[in-house]
Coordinates of C-alpha atoms in Angstrom, one line a residue:
M1 CA -74.5 67.5 -9.7
E2 CA -76.5 65.9 -6.8
L3 CA -74.5 67.6 -4.2
H4 CA -74.8 71.2 -6.0
L5 CA -78.3 71.1 -6.5
A6 CA -79.5 70.4 -3.0
E7 CA -77.0 73.4 -1.8
R8 CA -78.8 75.6 -3.8
W9 CA -82.4 74.5 -3.0
E10 CA -81.3 74.4 0.9
T11 CA -80.0 78.0 0.6
K12 CA -83.3 79.1 -1.6
R13 CA -85.7 77.5 1.1
D14 CA -83.6 78.1 4.0
G15 CA -86.0 78.4 7.3
V16 CA -89.2 76.7 5.8
G17 CA -88.9 73.6 6.8
W18 CA -89.3 71.7 3.4
L19 CA -85.6 69.9 2.5
T20 CA -84.4 67.1 5.0
E21 CA -81.4 65.0 3.9
E22 CA -84.2 61.9 3.8
K23 CA -86.1 63.5 1.3
W24 CA -83.3 64.7 -0.5
E25 CA -82.2 60.9 -0.9
R26 CA -85.6 59.9 -2.4
L27 CA -85.3 62.4 -5.6
A28 CA -81.5 61.5 -5.8
P29 CA -82.3 58.4 -7.8
R30 CA -84.3 60.1 -10.3
L31 CA -81.5 62.3 -11.2
D32 CA -79.3 59.4 -12.2
A33 CA -81.8 58.2 -13.9
N34 CA -82.2 61.4 -16.0
K35 CA -80.0 62.1 -19.0
R36 CA -81.1 65.4 -19.4
M37 CA -80.4 68.9 -18.1
V38 CA -82.4 69.1 -14.9
T39 CA -83.6 72.4 -13.4
I40 CA -84.9 73.3 -10.1
R41 CA -88.4 73.6 -11.6
T42 CA -87.8 69.5 -12.8
V43 CA -87.0 68.8 -9.3
I44 CA -90.0 70.5 -7.7
H45 CA -92.1 68.9 -10.1
W46 CA -90.9 65.4 -8.8
A47 CA -90.9 66.6 -5.1
R48 CA -94.7 67.1 -6.0
E49 CA -95.2 63.9 -6.9
Q50 CA -94.0 62.7 -3.4
S51 CA -96.7 64.8 -1.7
W52 CA -94.3 67.9 -1.3
D53 CA -96.8 70.5 -0.3
P54 CA -96.3 74.1 -1.1
E55 CA -98.7 75.9 0.8
P56 CA -97.2 76.3 4.2
W57 CA -94.5 79.1 2.4
K58 CA -97.3 80.0 0.2
H59 CA -99.7 81.2 3.3
T60 CA -96.9 82.8 5.4
A61 CA -96.2 85.2 2.2
I62 CA -99.8 85.5 2.0
S63 CA -100.3 86.2 5.8
N64 CA -97.4 88.7 5.5
Q65 CA -99.6 90.7 2.9
Y66 CA -102.6 90.8 4.5
E67 CA -100.9 92.2 7.9
Q68 CA -99.4 94.6 5.7
A69 CA -102.6 95.8 4.2
A70 CA -104.5 95.3 7.2
E71 CA -102.1 97.9 8.8
K72 CA -102.3 100.3 5.8
L73 CA -106.2 100.6 6.1
A74 CA -106.0 100.6 9.7
K75 CA -103.7 103.8 9.6
L76 CA -105.6 105.1 6.3
S77 CA -102.8 108.0 6.4
T78 CA -102.2 110.3 3.4
Q79 CA -98.8 111.3 2.0
V80 CA -97.5 114.8 1.8
P81 CA -98.8 116.0 -2.0
A82 CA -96.3 116.4 -4.7
E83 CA -94.9 120.0 -6.2
P84 CA -97.3 121.1 -8.5
R85 CA -96.0 121.0 -12.4
Q86 CA -97.5 123.9 -13.6
E87 CA -95.5 127.4 -12.7
G88 CA -97.8 130.2 -10.9
L89 CA -100.0 127.3 -8.8
E90 CA -99.0 126.9 -5.2
A91 CA -98.3 123.9 -4.0
I92 CA -101.2 121.5 -2.8
G93 CA -99.2 121.1 0.5
D94 CA -98.3 124.9 0.9
A95 CA -102.1 126.1 0.7
D96 CA -103.4 124.7 3.8
E97 CA -101.8 122.8 6.6
T98 CA -104.3 120.3 7.0
A99 CA -102.9 118.8 3.9
K100 CA -99.5 117.9 5.3
T101 CA -101.2 116.0 8.2
P102 CA -101.9 112.4 8.1
R103 CA -105.9 111.9 7.8
D104 CA -108.1 108.9 8.4
L105 CA -109.8 108.5 5.1
T106 CA -113.0 106.9 6.8
R107 CA -113.4 110.6 8.3
P108 CA -114.6 113.0 5.5
G109 CA -116.8 115.0 7.9
G110 CA -120.2 116.0 7.4
L111 CA -123.3 113.6 6.7
V112 CA -120.9 111.2 5.0
E113 CA -118.8 110.5 8.2
I114 CA -122.1 110.5 10.3
L115 CA -123.8 108.0 8.3
A116 CA -120.4 106.0 8.6
D117 CA -120.4 106.3 12.1
F118 CA -124.0 104.8 12.4
G119 CA -122.5 101.8 10.1
E120 CA -119.4 101.4 12.2
C121 CA -121.9 100.7 15.4
R122 CA -123.5 97.9 13.5
S123 CA -120.5 96.3 12.3
S124 CA -119.5 93.2 13.8
R125 CA -115.8 94.1 13.4
K126 CA -113.6 96.9 14.0
T127 CA -113.4 98.3 10.9
R128 CA -115.0 101.8 9.2
I129 CA -114.4 100.9 5.7
P130 CA -117.9 98.9 4.7
A131 CA -119.8 101.9 6.7
I132 CA -117.7 104.7 4.7
A133 CA -118.7 102.7 1.3
G134 CA -122.1 102.9 2.4
A135 CA -122.3 106.3 3.4
I136 CA -120.7 107.6 0.4
A137 CA -123.2 105.7 -2.0
A138 CA -126.1 106.8 0.1
V139 CA -125.3 110.4 0.1
S140 CA -125.1 110.1 -3.6
A141 CA -128.4 109.0 -4.1
L142 CA -129.7 111.5 -1.6
T143 CA -128.5 114.5 -4.1
Q144 CA -131.1 113.2 -6.7
R145 CA -131.5 115.0 -9.5
Q146 CA -131.0 118.7 -7.7
Y147 CA -127.6 119.0 -8.1
I148 CA -124.4 119.5 -10.4
I149 CA -120.9 119.6 -9.8
S150 CA -119.6 123.1 -11.5
T151 CA -115.6 123.5 -11.8
P152 CA -113.8 125.5 -14.4
G153 CA -114.7 123.8 -17.9
Y154 CA -116.4 120.9 -16.3
L155 CA -120.0 119.8 -15.3
T156 CA -120.5 116.4 -13.7
S157 CA -122.7 114.5 -11.7
P158 CA -122.8 113.9 -8.1
G159 CA -123.5 110.2 -9.0
L160 CA -121.2 107.2 -7.6
Q161 CA -121.1 103.6 -8.5
V162 CA -119.5 102.2 -5.4
V163 CA -118.4 98.5 -5.2
L164 CA -117.4 97.1 -2.0
V165 CA -114.7 94.3 -1.5
C166 CA -113.9 92.2 1.3
E167 CA -114.2 88.5 2.5
T168 CA -117.4 86.6 3.5
G169 CA -118.0 87.6 7.2
V170 CA -116.1 90.9 7.6
G171 CA -118.9 93.6 7.6
K172 CA -120.5 93.9 4.4
E173 CA -124.3 94.1 6.1
A174 CA -122.8 97.6 7.4
A175 CA -122.8 99.3 4.2
R176 CA -126.3 98.0 3.1
D177 CA -127.7 99.3 6.4
V178 CA -126.7 102.6 5.7
V179 CA -128.0 102.5 2.5
D180 CA -131.2 101.2 3.5
A181 CA -131.7 103.6 6.3
V182 CA -131.4 106.8 3.9
C183 CA -133.6 105.3 1.4
S184 CA -136.2 104.4 3.9
L185 CA -136.8 107.9 4.6
N186 CA -136.7 109.2 0.8
D187 CA -139.7 108.1 -1.4
E188 CA -138.2 109.7 -4.3
I189 CA -135.1 107.2 -4.3
G190 CA -136.2 104.1 -6.1
H191 CA -134.0 101.3 -4.1
A192 CA -133.9 97.8 -5.8
E193 CA -131.3 94.3 -5.3
S194 CA -131.4 93.6 -8.9
Y195 CA -133.2 94.4 -12.5
A196 CA -134.9 92.0 -14.5
S197 CA -133.0 93.6 -17.8
G198 CA -131.7 96.8 -19.2
Q199 CA -135.7 97.6 -20.5
A200 CA -136.6 97.3 -16.4
V201 CA -134.0 99.7 -15.7
H202 CA -135.1 102.2 -18.1
R203 CA -138.7 101.5 -16.7
A204 CA -137.6 102.0 -13.3
L205 CA -135.9 105.4 -14.2
T206 CA -139.3 106.5 -15.7
D207 CA -141.0 105.7 -12.4
R208 CA -138.3 107.2 -10.3
P209 CA -135.3 109.4 -12.0
T210 CA -133.1 108.4 -9.0
Q211 CA -132.1 104.8 -8.8
L212 CA -130.1 103.2 -6.2
W213 CA -128.7 99.6 -7.1
A214 CA -127.8 97.7 -4.3
N215 CA -126.4 94.0 -5.8
D216 CA -125.1 91.4 -2.5
E217 CA -123.4 89.1 -5.0
Y218 CA -121.7 91.7 -7.8
G219 CA -119.2 89.3 -8.5
R220 CA -120.9 86.7 -9.8
Y221 CA -123.2 89.0 -11.5
L222 CA -120.3 89.9 -13.4
K223 CA -119.6 86.4 -14.3
I224 CA -122.9 85.7 -15.1
A225 CA -123.4 88.5 -17.7
A226 CA -120.5 87.4 -19.2
Q227 CA -121.8 84.1 -20.2
A228 CA -123.2 84.2 -23.7
K229 CA -125.8 81.9 -23.4
T230 CA -127.3 82.6 -20.1
G231 CA -126.5 86.3 -19.3
A232 CA -128.0 88.3 -21.6
N233 CA -130.3 90.0 -19.0
E234 CA -127.2 90.8 -16.5
F235 CA -125.2 91.9 -19.4
G236 CA -128.0 94.2 -20.3
V237 CA -128.0 96.1 -17.0
I238 CA -124.4 96.2 -16.5
T239 CA -124.3 98.1 -20.3
M240 CA -127.0 100.2 -19.1
S241 CA -125.5 101.2 -15.9
V242 CA -122.3 102.0 -17.6
K243 CA -124.0 104.7 -20.1
L244 CA -125.9 105.9 -17.0
H245 CA -122.6 106.7 -15.5
T246 CA -122.3 110.1 -17.9
M247 CA -125.9 110.6 -19.2
F248 CA -126.8 112.8 -16.2
G249 CA -126.4 116.1 -18.1
K250 CA -128.3 114.4 -20.8
N251 CA -131.2 112.2 -21.2
L252 CA -132.0 108.5 -21.6
P253 CA -134.0 108.2 -24.6
R254 CA -137.3 107.2 -25.5
R255 CA -137.4 103.6 -26.6
V256 CA -139.7 101.7 -28.5
Y257 CA -139.9 97.8 -27.9
A258 CA -141.6 95.1 -29.9
S259 CA -142.6 93.1 -27.0
S260 CA -143.9 95.8 -24.3
A261 CA -145.0 99.8 -24.4
A262 CA -142.7 102.4 -25.1
M263 CA -140.2 103.7 -22.7
A264 CA -140.6 107.4 -22.0
R265 CA -137.8 109.6 -22.5
V266 CA -136.0 110.3 -18.9
D267 CA -134.0 113.9 -18.3
H268 CA -130.8 113.8 -16.4
P269 CA -131.2 109.9 -14.8
L270 CA -129.3 109.0 -12.0
L271 CA -128.1 105.7 -11.1
V272 CA -126.3 105.2 -7.9
T273 CA -124.7 101.7 -7.0
M274 CA -123.7 100.0 -3.6
H275 CA -122.5 96.6 -4.7
T276 CA -120.8 94.2 -2.3
T277 CA -118.7 91.3 -3.4
T278 CA -115.7 88.9 -2.2
P279 CA -112.5 89.5 -3.7
K280 CA -112.2 85.9 -5.4
A281 CA -115.8 86.5 -7.1
L282 CA -114.8 90.1 -8.4
Y283 CA -111.5 89.2 -9.9
D284 CA -112.6 85.5 -11.4
A285 CA -115.6 87.7 -13.2
M286 CA -112.4 90.6 -14.9
D287 CA -111.9 90.5 -18.6
V288 CA -109.8 93.2 -20.2
D289 CA -113.2 94.8 -21.5
T290 CA -114.6 95.0 -18.1
V291 CA -111.6 96.6 -17.2
V292 CA -110.5 98.8 -20.0
D293 CA -113.7 99.6 -21.5
G294 CA -116.7 99.3 -19.2
V295 CA -117.7 98.8 -15.5
L296 CA -114.5 99.4 -13.3
G297 CA -113.5 102.5 -14.5
R298 CA -116.5 104.1 -14.0
Q299 CA -116.8 102.8 -10.2
L300 CA -115.1 103.3 -7.2
V301 CA -113.7 100.1 -5.7
I302 CA -113.4 100.2 -2.3
Q303 CA -111.4 97.5 -0.4
L304 CA -111.0 95.9 2.7
E305 CA -108.0 93.4 3.1
G306 CA -107.9 90.5 6.0
R307 CA -110.4 89.9 8.6
P308 CA -110.6 92.7 11.3
A309 CA -110.8 92.0 14.5
L310 CA -114.4 90.8 16.3
K311 CA -116.1 93.4 18.4
P312 CA -116.9 92.7 22.1
L313 CA -120.4 92.0 22.0
G314 CA -121.3 94.6 24.5
E315 CA -119.9 97.2 22.0
L316 CA -122.3 96.2 19.0
S317 CA -125.4 98.1 18.2
A318 CA -128.8 97.0 16.9
E319 CA -130.2 100.7 17.0
G320 CA -131.3 102.4 13.8
L321 CA -130.2 106.1 12.9
S322 CA -131.3 108.9 15.7
E323 CA -134.5 110.9 15.3
S324 CA -132.2 114.1 14.9
I325 CA -130.5 112.6 11.9
R326 CA -133.8 111.0 10.4
K327 CA -135.3 114.2 10.8
M328 CA -132.2 116.2 9.0
I329 CA -132.3 113.7 6.1
G330 CA -136.3 113.5 5.5
E331 CA -136.1 117.4 5.4
V332 CA -133.6 117.5 2.5
L333 CA -136.2 116.9 -0.4
T334 CA -138.5 119.6 1.4
K335 CA -136.2 122.2 1.4
L336 CA -135.1 121.9 -1.6
R337 CA -138.2 121.8 -3.2
D338 CA -139.1 124.9 -1.3
A339 CA -135.9 126.5 -2.1
K340 CA -136.1 126.2 -6.1
A341 CA -139.9 127.6 -6.1
K342 CA -138.5 130.8 -4.7
R343 CA -135.4 130.8 -6.9
V344 CA -136.8 129.8 -10.4
N345 CA -139.3 131.7 -12.8
H346 CA -140.4 128.8 -14.8
N347 CA -141.6 130.9 -17.3
A348 CA -138.2 131.5 -18.6
A349 CA -136.7 127.9 -18.9
F350 CA -133.3 127.5 -19.8
V351 CA -132.0 130.4 -18.0
D352 CA -129.8 130.8 -15.3
R353 CA -131.9 132.0 -12.0
D354 CA -129.9 133.1 -9.2
G355 CA -127.0 130.9 -9.7
L356 CA -128.9 127.7 -10.8
V357 CA -127.5 125.6 -13.6
P358 CA -130.2 124.9 -16.5
G359 CA -130.6 121.5 -17.7
L360 CA -133.3 119.9 -20.1
Q361 CA -137.0 120.6 -20.0
G362 CA -136.9 123.5 -17.4
H363 CA -134.8 121.2 -15.1
F364 CA -132.4 123.5 -12.8
F365 CA -129.9 122.3 -10.4
F366 CA -128.1 123.8 -7.5
P367 CA -124.3 124.0 -8.4
I368 CA -121.9 122.5 -6.1
S369 CA -119.1 124.7 -6.4
A370 CA -115.5 125.2 -5.2
S371 CA -113.7 127.8 -3.1
D372 CA -111.2 129.9 -4.2
D373 CA -108.3 128.1 -3.0
A374 CA -109.8 124.7 -3.9
E375 CA -110.5 125.9 -7.7
R376 CA -107.1 126.6 -8.2
H377 CA -105.7 123.2 -7.6
F378 CA -107.9 121.6 -9.5
E379 CA -105.8 121.6 -12.8
I380 CA -102.7 120.4 -10.7
I381 CA -104.9 117.0 -9.6
R382 CA -105.9 116.7 -13.4
E383 CA -102.4 116.9 -14.5
D384 CA -101.2 114.6 -11.9
C385 CA -104.3 112.0 -12.9
D386 CA -103.3 112.3 -16.5
A387 CA -99.4 111.8 -15.9
R388 CA -100.6 108.4 -14.5
V389 CA -101.8 107.0 -17.7
T390 CA -99.0 105.2 -19.0
G391 CA -100.9 102.5 -20.8
G392 CA -102.1 99.0 -20.0
V393 CA -104.8 98.2 -17.5
A394 CA -103.9 100.9 -15.3
A395 CA -104.3 103.8 -17.8
A396 CA -108.1 102.8 -18.0
L397 CA -108.6 103.4 -14.5
W398 CA -106.3 106.2 -13.9
S399 CA -108.0 108.1 -17.1
R400 CA -111.1 108.2 -15.2
A401 CA -109.8 109.2 -11.7
Y402 CA -110.1 112.8 -12.1
E403 CA -113.7 112.8 -12.6
Q404 CA -113.8 110.4 -9.5
I405 CA -112.3 112.9 -7.7
L406 CA -114.4 115.7 -8.6
R407 CA -117.9 113.3 -7.7
V408 CA -116.2 112.4 -4.3
S409 CA -115.9 115.8 -3.1
G410 CA -119.1 117.1 -4.7
V411 CA -120.8 114.0 -2.4
V412 CA -119.1 115.1 0.5
A413 CA -119.5 118.9 0.4
F414 CA -123.2 118.0 -0.4
G415 CA -122.8 116.2 3.1
H416 CA -121.7 119.2 4.8
A417 CA -124.1 121.1 3.3
V418 CA -126.8 118.9 4.9
T419 CA -125.4 119.1 8.4
D420 CA -124.7 123.1 8.1
D421 CA -128.4 123.6 7.3
N422 CA -126.7 125.3 3.6
L423 CA -128.3 122.9 1.3
T424 CA -128.3 125.8 -2.2
S425 CA -124.8 126.5 -1.6
P426 CA -122.6 123.3 -1.4
K427 CA -118.8 124.2 -1.2
I428 CA -116.0 121.7 -2.3
T429 CA -113.1 123.1 0.5
M430 CA -109.5 122.5 -0.2
D431 CA -109.6 119.8 2.8
I432 CA -112.7 118.1 1.1
L433 CA -111.0 118.1 -2.1
F434 CA -107.6 116.9 -0.7
W435 CA -109.6 114.1 1.2
A436 CA -111.4 112.9 -2.2
R437 CA -108.1 112.9 -4.0
D438 CA -106.5 110.8 -1.4
F439 CA -109.3 108.5 -1.2
V440 CA -109.8 107.9 -4.8
Y441 CA -106.3 107.4 -5.2
H442 CA -105.9 104.9 -2.0
C443 CA -108.6 103.2 -4.1
L444 CA -106.9 103.0 -7.7
E445 CA -103.5 101.5 -5.7
E446 CA -105.4 99.2 -4.4
L447 CA -107.4 97.9 -7.3
I448 CA -104.8 98.3 -10.2
P449 CA -102.4 95.1 -9.1
E450 CA -105.6 93.0 -9.1
A451 CA -107.1 94.3 -12.3
E452 CA -103.6 93.9 -14.0
E453 CA -103.4 90.1 -12.6
H454 CA -106.8 88.9 -13.6
A455 CA -108.0 91.0 -16.2
S456 CA -108.4 88.7 -19.4
D457 CA -109.8 88.6 -22.5
G458 CA -113.5 86.9 -22.4
D459 CA -115.7 84.9 -24.9
R460 CA -118.3 87.0 -24.9
D461 CA -116.4 90.1 -26.1
K462 CA -115.2 88.7 -28.6
L463 CA -118.1 87.5 -30.2
Q464 CA -119.9 91.2 -29.6
R465 CA -116.9 92.7 -31.1
A466 CA -117.2 90.8 -34.4
I467 CA -120.7 91.3 -34.6
M468 CA -120.2 94.7 -34.6
R469 CA -117.2 94.6 -36.6
N470 CA -119.1 92.2 -39.3
L471 CA -122.2 94.6 -39.3
K472 CA -120.6 97.6 -40.1
K473 CA -118.3 95.7 -42.8
L474 CA -122.0 94.7 -44.4
E475 CA -123.4 98.1 -44.1
G476 CA -120.4 99.5 -46.2
E477 CA -121.4 97.1 -49.1
Q478 CA -125.1 98.1 -48.9
A479 CA -126.5 100.4 -51.8
D480 CA -129.3 101.4 -49.3
P481 CA -127.9 104.7 -48.3
D482 CA -129.7 104.0 -44.8
R483 CA -127.6 101.7 -44.3
W484 CA -130.1 98.9 -43.3
V485 CA -128.5 94.9 -43.0
R486 CA -130.4 92.0 -43.1
K487 CA -130.2 90.0 -39.5
Q488 CA -130.3 86.9 -41.4
S489 CA -127.5 88.0 -43.6
L490 CA -125.1 89.2 -40.3
Q491 CA -126.0 85.8 -38.4
Q492 CA -124.6 83.9 -41.8
N493 CA -121.5 86.0 -41.9
I494 CA -120.9 85.4 -37.9
K495 CA -121.7 81.8 -37.3
G496 CA -118.6 79.3 -37.8
R497 CA -115.4 78.9 -35.8
G498 CA -116.7 77.7 -33.0
R499 CA -119.7 79.9 -32.4
S500 CA -123.3 78.4 -32.4
S501 CA -126.4 80.3 -34.3
R502 CA -128.0 80.8 -30.7
D503 CA -125.0 82.5 -29.2
V504 CA -124.9 84.8 -32.4
K505 CA -128.6 85.5 -32.3
D506 CA -128.2 86.0 -28.3
E507 CA -125.8 88.5 -28.5
I508 CA -127.2 90.4 -31.4
E509 CA -130.4 90.7 -28.9
T510 CA -128.1 91.7 -26.3
L511 CA -126.8 94.7 -28.5
I512 CA -130.1 95.6 -29.6
E513 CA -131.6 95.9 -25.9
C514 CA -128.1 98.0 -25.0
G515 CA -128.7 100.3 -28.1
D516 CA -125.8 99.4 -30.0
I517 CA -127.7 97.8 -32.5
E518 CA -131.2 99.8 -34.4
V519 CA -133.6 97.8 -35.7
E520 CA -135.9 99.0 -38.8
K521 CA -139.5 99.8 -37.6
G522 CA -142.4 99.6 -39.9
D523 CA -145.3 102.1 -40.2
D524 CA -146.9 100.6 -37.1
S525 CA -143.5 100.8 -34.7
A526 CA -143.2 97.2 -34.7
P527 CA -140.0 95.6 -36.4
A528 CA -140.2 95.7 -40.3
S529 CA -139.9 92.2 -42.0
P530 CA -137.6 91.0 -43.1
A531 CA -135.8 91.9 -39.9
R532 CA -133.2 94.6 -40.8
L533 CA -130.4 96.3 -38.7
R534 CA -127.8 99.0 -38.6
T535 CA -125.2 100.3 -35.9
S536 CA -126.6 103.1 -34.0
L537 CA -125.8 106.9 -34.9

């Protein structure tokens, strides 16, 4: 038996320099003393007790993976698009020859590429990945509330929530440099590293309806938000960012708080993010609800694997944006105001004027539309995204891929309109559409394996689901047609099973802050006493 086991292990571990005759002889007496069936796993356990270190061969495997990922990101080339599923539509690759040729996914052209060039020059390493992440987010914020992406049967926001994932010391500051440079040229964009609460986000949007949130420790922030006792404020901000992702065509309703002044209604709020995090911090913070129901599905997660080579010091640049680019960006808001003033008759609100798309309260958008050949391929891409929704974590992420492609393509199209001085008629061309599709696909294909490996259900998510489930149950038992439930009754129903009263109270307050639970108000608009709650309609 000893010889057979040794031969098997020698074969499996050939070339890694672990097994020697001397080491095997140290393990053999253990086999004699053990009367039960001995497996490879048992011998590995004994080996670790004898100070065997498995890391050398693990590190070799990980190093190989990093090299492959780095090579893939360095090339950032696309594959030839697949044939369409729907008869009568031309193949994506047949409509435009550029779709068949490899392309650099960090070079989409227009203002996005110009800003990525600026970020690359300031990066200490030979990579454009952080710079392109910052450029996409910055141009997304630069659209403010002036544009809406208009496609057949679908209007969507050009607002992107970008997350850059890379190791410490590989150039995350390049992304922030791009964002800071653009925001410094436009006072209409609120730029914040953090918000104290979901209420603070609402207040910020009231002052400036376009906000760019740039968190430098986003993975750690998510982890804190998942803590029931200490992360209520952070969780409120995360929940608000999730809601704002789909509120651009609507409004953030007026809210009345017990301890502060009322927050005004915000029409067409736009929240753009440019978060940065290390891989470990992000993956440690993942749970099932974060991936499936919430944050990650709405975010464009751009990953940089490994540690790109350092640039020679002589190639580094600390210069700001050139004067011509600063002027181009600075003039965007002025030109848009002048163009809209000439084209909109404000006495006829909610009426489409000269191709403008009407919104709430007389707000009009310039449409980001598509060329005829690009428009014919929306359905193909939409079907391809839907075909990838096959279940589990991957399904939750692929289900929003088509919307992400539209948003990315709209942002790039706007960037081209800025450089072409054609701000009133941005067009999503075939090349822009293919670039956006390939970029989003690449991001998802990098993210999904990590999400599937690290996602797990968190205690905080379980508690919040329990609160909502019990509140709905108590509502159904009430004689009150308005469904009001005493807060004390809900707390009594929830506590126990390892849940402290403080945890239950904190999570109820968080759900109130996020708008999932309503509080009954008295005649003076203050909370009624005794406190009564119900699920939001």
